[in-house]
PDB file of C-alpha atoms and ligand atoms in Angstrom:
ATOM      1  CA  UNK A1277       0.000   0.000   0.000  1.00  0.00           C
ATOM      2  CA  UNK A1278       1.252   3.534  -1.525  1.00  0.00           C
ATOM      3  CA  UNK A1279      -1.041   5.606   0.762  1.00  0.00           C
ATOM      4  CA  UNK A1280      -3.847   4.966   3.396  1.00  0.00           C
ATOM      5  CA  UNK A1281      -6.851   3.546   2.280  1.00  0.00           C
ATOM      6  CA  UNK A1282      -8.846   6.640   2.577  1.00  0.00           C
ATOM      7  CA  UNK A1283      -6.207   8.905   0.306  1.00  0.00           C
ATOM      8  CA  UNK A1284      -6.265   6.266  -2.132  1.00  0.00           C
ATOM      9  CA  UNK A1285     -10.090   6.431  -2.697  1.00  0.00           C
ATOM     10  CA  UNK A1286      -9.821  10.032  -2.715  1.00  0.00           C
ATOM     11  CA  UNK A1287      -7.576  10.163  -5.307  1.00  0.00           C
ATOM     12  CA  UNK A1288      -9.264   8.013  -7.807  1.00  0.00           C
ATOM     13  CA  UNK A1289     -12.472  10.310  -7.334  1.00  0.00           C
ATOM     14  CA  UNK A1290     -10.016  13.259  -8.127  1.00  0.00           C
ATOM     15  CA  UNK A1291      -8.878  11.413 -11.467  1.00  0.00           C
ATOM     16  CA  UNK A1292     -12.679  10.302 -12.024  1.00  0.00           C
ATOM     17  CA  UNK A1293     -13.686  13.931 -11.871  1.00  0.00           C
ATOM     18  CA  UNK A1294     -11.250  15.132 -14.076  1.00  0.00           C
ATOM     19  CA  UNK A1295     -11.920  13.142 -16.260  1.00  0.00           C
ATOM     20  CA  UNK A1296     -15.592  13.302 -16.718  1.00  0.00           C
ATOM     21  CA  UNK A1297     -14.634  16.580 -19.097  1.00  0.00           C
ATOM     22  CA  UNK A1298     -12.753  15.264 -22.700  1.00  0.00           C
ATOM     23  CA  UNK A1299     -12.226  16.536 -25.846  1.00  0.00           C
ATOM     24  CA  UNK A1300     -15.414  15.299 -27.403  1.00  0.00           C
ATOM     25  CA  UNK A1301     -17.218  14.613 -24.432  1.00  0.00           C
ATOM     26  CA  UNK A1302     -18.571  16.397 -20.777  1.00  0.00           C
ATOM     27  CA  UNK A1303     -19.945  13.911 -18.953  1.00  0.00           C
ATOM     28  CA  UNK A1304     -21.147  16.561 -15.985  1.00  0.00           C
ATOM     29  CA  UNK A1305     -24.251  18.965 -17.548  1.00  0.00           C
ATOM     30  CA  UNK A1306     -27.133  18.175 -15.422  1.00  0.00           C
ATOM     31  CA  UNK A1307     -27.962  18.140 -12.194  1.00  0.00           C
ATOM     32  CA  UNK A1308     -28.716  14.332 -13.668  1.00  0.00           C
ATOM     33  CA  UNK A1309     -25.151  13.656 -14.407  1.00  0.00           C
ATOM     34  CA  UNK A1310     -23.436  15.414 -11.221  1.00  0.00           C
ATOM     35  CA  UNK A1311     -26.103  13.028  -9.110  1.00  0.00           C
ATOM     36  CA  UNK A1312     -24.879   9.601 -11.096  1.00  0.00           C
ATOM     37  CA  UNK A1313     -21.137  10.688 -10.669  1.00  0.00           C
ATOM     38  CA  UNK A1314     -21.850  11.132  -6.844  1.00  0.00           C
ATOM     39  CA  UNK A1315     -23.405   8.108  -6.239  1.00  0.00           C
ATOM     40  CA  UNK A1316     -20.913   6.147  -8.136  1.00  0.00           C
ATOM     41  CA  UNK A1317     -18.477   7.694  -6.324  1.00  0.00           C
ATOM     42  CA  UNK A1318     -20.507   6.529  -3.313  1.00  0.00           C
ATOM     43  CA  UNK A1319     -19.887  10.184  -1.313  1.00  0.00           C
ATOM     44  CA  UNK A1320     -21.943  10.967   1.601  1.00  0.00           C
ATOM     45  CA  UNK A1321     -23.368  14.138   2.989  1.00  0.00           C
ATOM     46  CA  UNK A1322     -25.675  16.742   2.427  1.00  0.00           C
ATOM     47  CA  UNK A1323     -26.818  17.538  -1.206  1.00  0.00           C
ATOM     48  CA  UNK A1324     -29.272  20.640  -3.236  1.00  0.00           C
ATOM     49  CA  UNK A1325     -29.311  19.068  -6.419  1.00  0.00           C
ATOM     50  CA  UNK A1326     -29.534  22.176  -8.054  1.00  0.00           C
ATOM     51  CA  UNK A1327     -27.533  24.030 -10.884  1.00  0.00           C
ATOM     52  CA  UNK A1328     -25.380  25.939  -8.995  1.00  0.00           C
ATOM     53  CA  UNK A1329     -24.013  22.643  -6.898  1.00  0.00           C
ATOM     54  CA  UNK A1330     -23.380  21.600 -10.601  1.00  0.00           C
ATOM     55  CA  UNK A1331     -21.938  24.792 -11.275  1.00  0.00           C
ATOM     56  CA  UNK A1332     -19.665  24.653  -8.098  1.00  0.00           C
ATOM     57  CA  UNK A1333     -18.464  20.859  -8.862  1.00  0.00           C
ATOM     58  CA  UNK A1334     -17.584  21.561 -12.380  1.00  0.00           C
ATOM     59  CA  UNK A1335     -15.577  24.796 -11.140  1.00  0.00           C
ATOM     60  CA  UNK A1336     -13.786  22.099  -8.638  1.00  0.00           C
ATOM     61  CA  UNK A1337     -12.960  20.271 -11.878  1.00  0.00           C
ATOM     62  CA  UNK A1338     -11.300  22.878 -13.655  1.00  0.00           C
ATOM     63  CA  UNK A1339      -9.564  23.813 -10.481  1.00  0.00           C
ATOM     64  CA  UNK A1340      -8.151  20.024  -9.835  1.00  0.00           C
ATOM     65  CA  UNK A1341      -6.867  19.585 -13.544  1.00  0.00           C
ATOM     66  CA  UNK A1342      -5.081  22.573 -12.807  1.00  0.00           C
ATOM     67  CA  UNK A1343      -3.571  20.992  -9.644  1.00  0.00           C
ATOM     68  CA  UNK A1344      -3.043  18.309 -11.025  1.00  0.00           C
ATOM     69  CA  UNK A1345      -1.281  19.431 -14.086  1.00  0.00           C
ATOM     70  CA  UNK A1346       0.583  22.453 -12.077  1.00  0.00           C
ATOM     71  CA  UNK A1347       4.394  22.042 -10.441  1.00  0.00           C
ATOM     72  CA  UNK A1348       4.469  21.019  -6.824  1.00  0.00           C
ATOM     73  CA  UNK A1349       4.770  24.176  -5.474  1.00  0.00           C
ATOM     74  CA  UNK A1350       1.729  25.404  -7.887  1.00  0.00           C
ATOM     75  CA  UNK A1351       0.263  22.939  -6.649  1.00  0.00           C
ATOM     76  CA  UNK A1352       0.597  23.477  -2.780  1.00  0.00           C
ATOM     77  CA  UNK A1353      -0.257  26.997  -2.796  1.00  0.00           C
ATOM     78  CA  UNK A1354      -3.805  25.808  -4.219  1.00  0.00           C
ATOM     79  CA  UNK A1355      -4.070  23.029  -1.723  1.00  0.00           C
ATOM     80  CA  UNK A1356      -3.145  24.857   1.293  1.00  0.00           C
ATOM     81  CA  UNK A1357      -5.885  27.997   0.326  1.00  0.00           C
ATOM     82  CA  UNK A1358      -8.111  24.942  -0.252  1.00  0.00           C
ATOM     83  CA  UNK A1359      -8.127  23.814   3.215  1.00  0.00           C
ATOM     84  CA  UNK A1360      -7.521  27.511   4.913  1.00  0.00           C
ATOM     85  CA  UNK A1361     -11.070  28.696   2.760  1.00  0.00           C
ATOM     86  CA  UNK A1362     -12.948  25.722   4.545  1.00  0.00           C
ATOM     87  CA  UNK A1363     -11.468  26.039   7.365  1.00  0.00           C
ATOM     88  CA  UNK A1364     -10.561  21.998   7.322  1.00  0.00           C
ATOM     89  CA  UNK A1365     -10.498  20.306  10.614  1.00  0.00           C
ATOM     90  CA  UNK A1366      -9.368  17.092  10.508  1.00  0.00           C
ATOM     91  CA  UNK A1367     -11.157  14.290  12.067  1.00  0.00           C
ATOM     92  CA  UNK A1368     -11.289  10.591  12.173  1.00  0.00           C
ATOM     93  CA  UNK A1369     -14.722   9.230  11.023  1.00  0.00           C
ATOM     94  CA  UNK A1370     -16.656   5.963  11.034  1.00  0.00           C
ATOM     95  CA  UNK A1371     -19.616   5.782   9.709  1.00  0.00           C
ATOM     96  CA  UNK A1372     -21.841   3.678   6.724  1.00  0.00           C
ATOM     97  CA  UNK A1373     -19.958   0.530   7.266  1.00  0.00           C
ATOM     98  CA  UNK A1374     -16.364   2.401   6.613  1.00  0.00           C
ATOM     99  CA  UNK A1375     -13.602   1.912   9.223  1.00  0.00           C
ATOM    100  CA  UNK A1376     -11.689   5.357  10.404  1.00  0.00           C
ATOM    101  CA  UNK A1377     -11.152   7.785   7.674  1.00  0.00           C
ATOM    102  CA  UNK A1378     -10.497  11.537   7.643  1.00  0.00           C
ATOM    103  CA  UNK A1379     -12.913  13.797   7.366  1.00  0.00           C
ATOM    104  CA  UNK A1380     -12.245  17.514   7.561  1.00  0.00           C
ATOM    105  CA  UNK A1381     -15.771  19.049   6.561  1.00  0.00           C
ATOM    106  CA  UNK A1382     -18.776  18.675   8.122  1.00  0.00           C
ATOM    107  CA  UNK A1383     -21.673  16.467   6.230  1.00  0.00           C
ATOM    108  CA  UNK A1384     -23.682  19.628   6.250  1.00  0.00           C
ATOM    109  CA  UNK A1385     -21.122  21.437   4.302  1.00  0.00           C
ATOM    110  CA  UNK A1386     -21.886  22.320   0.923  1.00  0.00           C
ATOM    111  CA  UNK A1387     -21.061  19.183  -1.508  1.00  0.00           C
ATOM    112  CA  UNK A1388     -18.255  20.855  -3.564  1.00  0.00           C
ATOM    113  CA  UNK A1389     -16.440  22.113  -0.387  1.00  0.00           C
ATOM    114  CA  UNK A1390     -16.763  19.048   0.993  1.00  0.00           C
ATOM    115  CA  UNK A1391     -15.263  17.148  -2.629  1.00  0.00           C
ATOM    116  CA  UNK A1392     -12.368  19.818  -2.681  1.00  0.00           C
ATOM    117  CA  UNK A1393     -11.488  19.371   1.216  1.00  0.00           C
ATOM    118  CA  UNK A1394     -11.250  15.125   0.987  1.00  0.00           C
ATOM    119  CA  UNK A1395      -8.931  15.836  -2.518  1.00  0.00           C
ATOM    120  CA  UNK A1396      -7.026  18.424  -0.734  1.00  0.00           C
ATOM    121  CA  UNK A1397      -6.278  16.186   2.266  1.00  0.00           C
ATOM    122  CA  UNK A1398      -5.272  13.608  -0.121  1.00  0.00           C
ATOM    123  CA  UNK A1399      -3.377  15.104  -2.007  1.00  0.00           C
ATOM    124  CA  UNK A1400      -1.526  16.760   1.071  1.00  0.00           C
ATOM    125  CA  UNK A1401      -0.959  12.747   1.392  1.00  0.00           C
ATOM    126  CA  UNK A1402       0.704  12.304  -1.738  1.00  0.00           C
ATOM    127  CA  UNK A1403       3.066  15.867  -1.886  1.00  0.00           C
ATOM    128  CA  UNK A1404       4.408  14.839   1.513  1.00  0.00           C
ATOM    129  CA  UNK A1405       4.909  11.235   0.263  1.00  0.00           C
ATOM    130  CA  UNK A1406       7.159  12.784  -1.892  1.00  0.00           C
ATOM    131  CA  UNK A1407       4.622  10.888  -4.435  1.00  0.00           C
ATOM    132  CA  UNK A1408       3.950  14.094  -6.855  1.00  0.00           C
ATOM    133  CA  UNK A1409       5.389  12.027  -9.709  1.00  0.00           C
ATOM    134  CA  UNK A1410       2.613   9.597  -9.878  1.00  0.00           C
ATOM    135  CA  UNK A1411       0.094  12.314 -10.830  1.00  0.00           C
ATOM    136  CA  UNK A1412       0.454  12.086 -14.344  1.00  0.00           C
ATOM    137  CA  UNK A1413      -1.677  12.450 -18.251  1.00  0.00           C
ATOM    138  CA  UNK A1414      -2.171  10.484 -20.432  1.00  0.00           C
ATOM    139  CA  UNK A1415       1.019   9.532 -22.649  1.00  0.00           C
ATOM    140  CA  UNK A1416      -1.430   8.291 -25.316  1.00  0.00           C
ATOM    141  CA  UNK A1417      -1.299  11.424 -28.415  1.00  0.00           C
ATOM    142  CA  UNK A1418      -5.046  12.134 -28.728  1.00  0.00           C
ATOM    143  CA  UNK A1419      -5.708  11.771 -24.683  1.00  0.00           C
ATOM    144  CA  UNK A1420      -6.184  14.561 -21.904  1.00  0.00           C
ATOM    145  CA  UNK A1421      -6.825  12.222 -19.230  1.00  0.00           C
ATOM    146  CA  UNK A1422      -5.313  12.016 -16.212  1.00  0.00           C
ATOM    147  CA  UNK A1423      -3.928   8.633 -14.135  1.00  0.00           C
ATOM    148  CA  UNK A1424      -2.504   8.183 -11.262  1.00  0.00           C
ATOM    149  CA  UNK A1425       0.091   5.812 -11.251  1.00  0.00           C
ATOM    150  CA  UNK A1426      -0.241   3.022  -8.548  1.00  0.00           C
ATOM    151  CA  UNK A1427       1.941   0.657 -10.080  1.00  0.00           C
ATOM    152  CA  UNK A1428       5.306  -0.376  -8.026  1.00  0.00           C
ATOM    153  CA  UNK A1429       7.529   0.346 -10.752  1.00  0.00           C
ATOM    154  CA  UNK A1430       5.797   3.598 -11.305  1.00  0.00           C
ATOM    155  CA  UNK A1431       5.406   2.006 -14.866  1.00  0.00           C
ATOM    156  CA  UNK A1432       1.721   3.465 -15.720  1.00  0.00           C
ATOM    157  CA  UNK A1433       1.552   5.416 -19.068  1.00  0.00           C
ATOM    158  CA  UNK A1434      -1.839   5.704 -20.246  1.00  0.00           C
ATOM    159  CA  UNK A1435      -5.155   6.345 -18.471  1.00  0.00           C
ATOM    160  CA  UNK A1436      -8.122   3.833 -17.711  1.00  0.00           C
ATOM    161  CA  UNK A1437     -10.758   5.806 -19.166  1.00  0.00           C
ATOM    162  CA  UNK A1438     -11.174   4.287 -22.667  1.00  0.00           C
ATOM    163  CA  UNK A1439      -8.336   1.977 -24.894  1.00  0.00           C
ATOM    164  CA  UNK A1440      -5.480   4.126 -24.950  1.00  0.00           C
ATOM    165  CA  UNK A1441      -2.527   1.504 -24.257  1.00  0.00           C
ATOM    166  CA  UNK A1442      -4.168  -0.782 -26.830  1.00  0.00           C
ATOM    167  CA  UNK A1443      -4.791   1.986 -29.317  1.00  0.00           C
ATOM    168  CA  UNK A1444      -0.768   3.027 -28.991  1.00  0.00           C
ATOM    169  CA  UNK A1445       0.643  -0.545 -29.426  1.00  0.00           C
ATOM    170  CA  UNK A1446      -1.490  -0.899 -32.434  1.00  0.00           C
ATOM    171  CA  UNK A1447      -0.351   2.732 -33.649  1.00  0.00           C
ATOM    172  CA  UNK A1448       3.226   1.777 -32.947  1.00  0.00           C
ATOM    173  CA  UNK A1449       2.965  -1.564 -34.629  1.00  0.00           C
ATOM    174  CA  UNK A1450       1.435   0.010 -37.557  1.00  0.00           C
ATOM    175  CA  UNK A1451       4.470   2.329 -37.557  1.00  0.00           C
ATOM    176  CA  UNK A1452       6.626  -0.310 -37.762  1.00  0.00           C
ATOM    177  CA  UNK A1453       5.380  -2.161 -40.351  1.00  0.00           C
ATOM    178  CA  UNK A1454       4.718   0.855 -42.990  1.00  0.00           C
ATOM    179  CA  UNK A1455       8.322   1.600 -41.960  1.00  0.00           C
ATOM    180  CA  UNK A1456       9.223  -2.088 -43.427  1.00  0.00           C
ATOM    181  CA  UNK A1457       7.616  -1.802 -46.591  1.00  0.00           C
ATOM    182  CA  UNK A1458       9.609  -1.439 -49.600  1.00  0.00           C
TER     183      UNK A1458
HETATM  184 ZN1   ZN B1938     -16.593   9.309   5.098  1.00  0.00          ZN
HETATM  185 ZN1   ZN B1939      -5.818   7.996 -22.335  1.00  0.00          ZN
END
């Protein structure tokens, strides 16, 4: 295990908000799609439902590409005001079933404070770590997608979100053999 349990779970609902937004596709317009994403993502706590808790998240998912795509230090500064504007307060949690985990929001506060506060925290996780490097893109050509790289080699190149590492090896095979040809 790279990081506690909790961090870990954080961060993949950091990459899976990300990305939601692609080139062709934004898979967070409605109130519709911000309420599938959050129940897939199985978060708890208190929700409106209306547009401007979709407006809010979406503005979170600008803000985490940028994190995520930023240097370290970039990156901190946003973290830190993340957690000073909510005034985060860490606390252990149990609660639905799940074993201690952090929580440094209340469940009343508003959903998109409380979705920036558990990334923040993890992501305080992974800069102290000295992890950064695992918060990568997408090395596939036509892919914006983030990854984060869990592997113990810190081997992961392309993302999960559609068939980029087959789509390369076929591009780089094809390469190859046009190369061949006479
Ligand atoms: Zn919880
Ligand atoms: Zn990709």
């Amino acid at each position: 295990m790279i990081f506690a349990h909790d961090t870990e779970i954080a961060l993949g609902s950091v990459v899976d908000l990300i990305n939601t937004l692609t080139d062709t596709v934004d898979g967070l317009l409605t109130p519709g799609d911000l309420d599938e994403f959050i129940t897939a993502q199985q978060f708890s706590g208190s929700r409106t439902h209306n547009d401007s808790e979709l407006r809010s998240v979406r503005q979170l998912r600008t803000q985490m590409r940028e994190i995520w795509m930023a240097t370290e230090d970039e990156a901190v500064e946003q973290i830190n005001f993340i957690l000073r504007n909510a005034r985060a307060l860490p606390q252990l949690v149990k609660h639905d079933g799940l074993d201690y985990h952090i929580h440094a929001t209340t469940p009343q506060a508003p959903l998109s404070e409380r979705m920036a506060v558990e990334a923040a925290m993890a992501l305080v996780d992974v800069i102290r770590s000295g992890e950064r490097d695992r918060m990568r893109s997408c090395a596939a050509a036509d892919c914006g997608a983030v990854l984060l790289d869990m592997s113990k080699n810190r081997s992961k190149r392309y993302c999960d979100t559609g068939n980029c590492a087959n789509r390369e090896h076929v591009r780089a095979y094809r390469q190859r053999q046009s190369s061949q040809k006479p």
